[in-house]
Amino acid sequence: MKRKHLLSIVIACLFVACHYDTDDFVRNAKELNGEVIHADCMIGRPSAILYAEPQKIILYDRYDGNLISIIDMTDGRCARFLQEGNGPEDILPGFRMFISSENQTFGIYQHQMSRLNLYDLADITVANAHPLSARAKIRIEEEPSAANVISAGKYFIGIGMFEQGRIHLYDQQGKYISHGGKYPFKGEDMDSKSRFFAYQSYLASNSSGKFVVGSAYGDNLEFYAVDEHGRIILVKKYGARDVLFSMENLTIRLQDDCMLGYKGAWGGEKYCYLLFSGKSYAENDHRTIGGKYLFVFTWDGQFVKSYRTDRDILSFCADEKNGIIYAIVRHEDDAVMRFALY
């Protein structure tokens, strides 16, 4: 009887360990209050903050035919870059952006063309009034094309409606190398389109080839590394709550009680930073964006600490060196704010 009792305790402990609850991250979150950043120029309605440091902030901000706005924090001046259109240096609609702060690279992936443009971050300054030119244009050679591609060390990683694997790995010329990762819960039993939409994710990476995948719905969170043989290795996995949805004509329909999960990811040299909602779809007024929780993890998937902001964040980036989070927040006209970590 004692052995049976002990076995029951062990099984119960394993059950708790495997069915991880994000309440553990939320419970001891430190409160953060934001400070509005003012600029001496007109900002449109920015939908993403891409990079920030004490000297400059870069926004995805459709304004006067351009996609990128930069604010010089020393004097408040602004400049606009990257015209939307069909020209040789223009960007067509249907793209995803990333910035790798460690190697000072700004990337735009145009998934309809399977083309990844890379720019030098140092070229994006208010003083550079000339049109921004890509230092490299890489064709991601795969069909179906990836929906999003970011850099991860000496590789690129992509997610999409793939028949095999959740993540695909590419070399510096855009050629497919390998695939890895499995969709959580019942995802492996779904067709490629349904599971991609159900477990659509935010990505962040560092220069050593480690990266994180955070599901937008539910609380699935996975940490990966690329080994010396170009294989994608799962390092750590969290998640206990599946996405609650139905599919109608390739459109995902969330149930009211579906948990909204990770709403942004940023990769620093030391840590990765994740924006998390935790609300139900109904509690968030049937909007799928925004969250107040910021989780900090090591690149090996170990939880470090968490914060709760005083208002919903729509997009964010981290200045890891100076311990500051910059964010677009739901405040009047979606203001840009800074949050000092402590």
XYZ file of C-alpha atoms in Angstrom, residues 105-274:
170
model
C 20.525 43.844 -39.287
C 17.036 44.913 -40.341
C 15.093 42.361 -42.391
C 11.884 42.457 -44.401
C 10.419 39.220 -45.713
C 7.923 39.608 -48.579
C 6.221 36.225 -48.438
C 4.303 36.588 -51.712
C 7.630 36.897 -53.497
C 9.552 34.617 -51.090
C 12.162 37.384 -50.892
C 14.099 38.501 -47.848
C 15.670 41.972 -47.964
C 18.457 42.698 -45.487
C 19.535 46.221 -44.498
C 22.269 47.594 -42.266
C 20.705 49.046 -39.141
C 23.435 51.703 -38.994
C 22.122 53.137 -42.293
C 18.737 53.937 -40.755
C 19.306 57.382 -39.260
C 17.610 60.746 -39.559
C 20.796 62.107 -41.171
C 20.538 59.594 -44.043
C 17.988 61.281 -46.272
C 18.692 59.039 -49.284
C 16.438 56.057 -50.113
C 17.279 52.960 -48.127
C 18.923 50.237 -50.239
C 19.103 46.560 -49.311
C 22.610 45.124 -48.880
C 21.233 41.692 -49.805
C 18.101 40.276 -51.427
C 17.697 36.577 -50.722
C 15.233 34.267 -52.406
C 13.809 31.678 -49.997
C 13.727 28.681 -52.310
C 10.827 26.561 -51.148
C 7.267 25.762 -52.106
C 4.977 26.440 -50.351
C 6.724 29.625 -49.314
C 7.226 30.470 -45.657
C 4.807 32.937 -44.086
C 7.550 34.500 -41.951
C 11.347 34.294 -41.934
C 13.857 35.672 -39.408
C 17.589 35.259 -38.872
C 18.939 32.792 -36.292
C 22.714 32.894 -36.067
C 24.203 31.915 -39.438
C 20.840 30.528 -40.576
C 17.328 31.709 -41.316
C 14.256 30.046 -39.848
C 10.740 30.110 -41.266
C 7.214 29.094 -40.340
C 4.433 28.382 -42.803
C 1.886 25.896 -44.111
C 4.455 23.131 -44.367
C 3.583 19.471 -44.784
C 6.539 18.468 -42.598
C 7.746 20.212 -39.462
C 6.674 23.367 -37.736
C 9.931 25.232 -38.462
C 12.130 25.138 -41.559
C 15.815 26.001 -41.663
C 17.562 27.842 -44.536
C 21.162 28.744 -45.315
C 22.493 32.219 -46.146
C 21.479 31.759 -49.799
C 17.899 30.885 -48.854
C 18.185 27.175 -49.637
C 16.219 24.716 -47.508
C 18.364 22.661 -45.087
C 16.060 20.822 -42.709
C 12.827 20.958 -40.739
C 11.969 20.391 -37.096
C 9.448 20.893 -34.344
C 6.003 19.379 -33.921
C 2.733 21.186 -33.493
C 1.352 20.955 -29.928
C -1.751 19.180 -28.690
C -3.726 17.862 -31.713
C -1.830 19.927 -34.267
C -0.036 16.993 -35.864
C -3.428 15.451 -36.753
C -4.622 18.581 -38.588
C -4.048 19.524 -42.206
C -1.149 21.903 -42.845
C -3.294 25.012 -43.286
C -5.517 24.526 -40.233
C -2.647 23.837 -37.839
C -0.637 26.779 -39.124
C -3.519 29.180 -38.475
C -4.423 27.576 -35.135
C -0.843 27.713 -33.827
C 0.356 30.872 -35.560
C 3.280 32.184 -33.594
C 5.703 34.950 -32.751
C 9.413 34.279 -33.229
C 12.595 35.675 -31.693
C 16.206 34.530 -31.946
C 19.784 35.308 -30.960
C 23.103 35.227 -32.805
C 24.028 31.720 -31.590
C 21.163 30.059 -33.449
C 18.762 29.692 -30.526
C 15.165 30.759 -30.986
C 11.737 30.771 -29.370
C 8.265 30.092 -30.785
C 5.301 31.491 -28.836
C 1.761 30.596 -29.937
C -0.663 33.499 -30.318
C -3.563 31.412 -28.943
C -3.361 29.043 -26.002
C -0.112 29.046 -24.031
C 2.239 26.851 -26.080
C 5.847 28.078 -25.807
C 8.873 26.282 -27.259
C 12.618 26.932 -27.196
C 14.892 25.543 -29.914
C 18.542 25.447 -30.926
C 20.288 24.604 -34.207
C 23.099 22.097 -33.688
C 26.409 21.820 -35.568
C 24.796 19.502 -38.144
C 22.031 21.954 -39.043
C 19.354 20.089 -37.101
C 16.558 21.857 -35.215
C 16.554 20.623 -31.591
C 13.721 21.202 -29.103
C 15.280 22.456 -25.852
C 12.299 23.304 -23.639
C 8.536 23.259 -23.993
C 5.705 24.780 -21.962
C 1.952 24.798 -22.327
C -1.224 23.366 -20.856
C -4.019 25.221 -22.661
C -4.889 24.434 -26.252
C -6.395 26.865 -28.747
C -10.211 26.688 -28.909
C -11.333 27.388 -32.454
C -13.038 26.313 -35.662
C -11.976 26.839 -39.286
C -14.302 28.439 -41.846
C -13.023 29.005 -45.387
C -9.385 29.209 -44.237
C -10.363 31.696 -41.534
C -9.832 30.880 -37.883
C -12.838 31.452 -35.612
C -11.864 31.658 -31.952
C -14.261 30.565 -29.250
C -15.121 33.167 -26.620
C -13.278 31.239 -23.899
C -10.129 30.700 -25.963
C -7.056 31.987 -24.140
C -5.041 34.646 -25.946
C -1.400 33.703 -25.559
C 1.864 35.261 -26.739
C 1.483 38.583 -28.559
C 5.086 39.501 -29.260
C 8.668 38.291 -28.928
C 12.041 40.034 -28.835
C 15.495 38.499 -28.815
C 18.356 39.992 -26.813
C 21.882 38.733 -26.363
C 21.244 37.376 -22.876
C 17.488 36.896 -22.664
C 14.370 36.615 -24.765
C 11.346 38.745 -23.918
C 7.751 37.660 -24.524
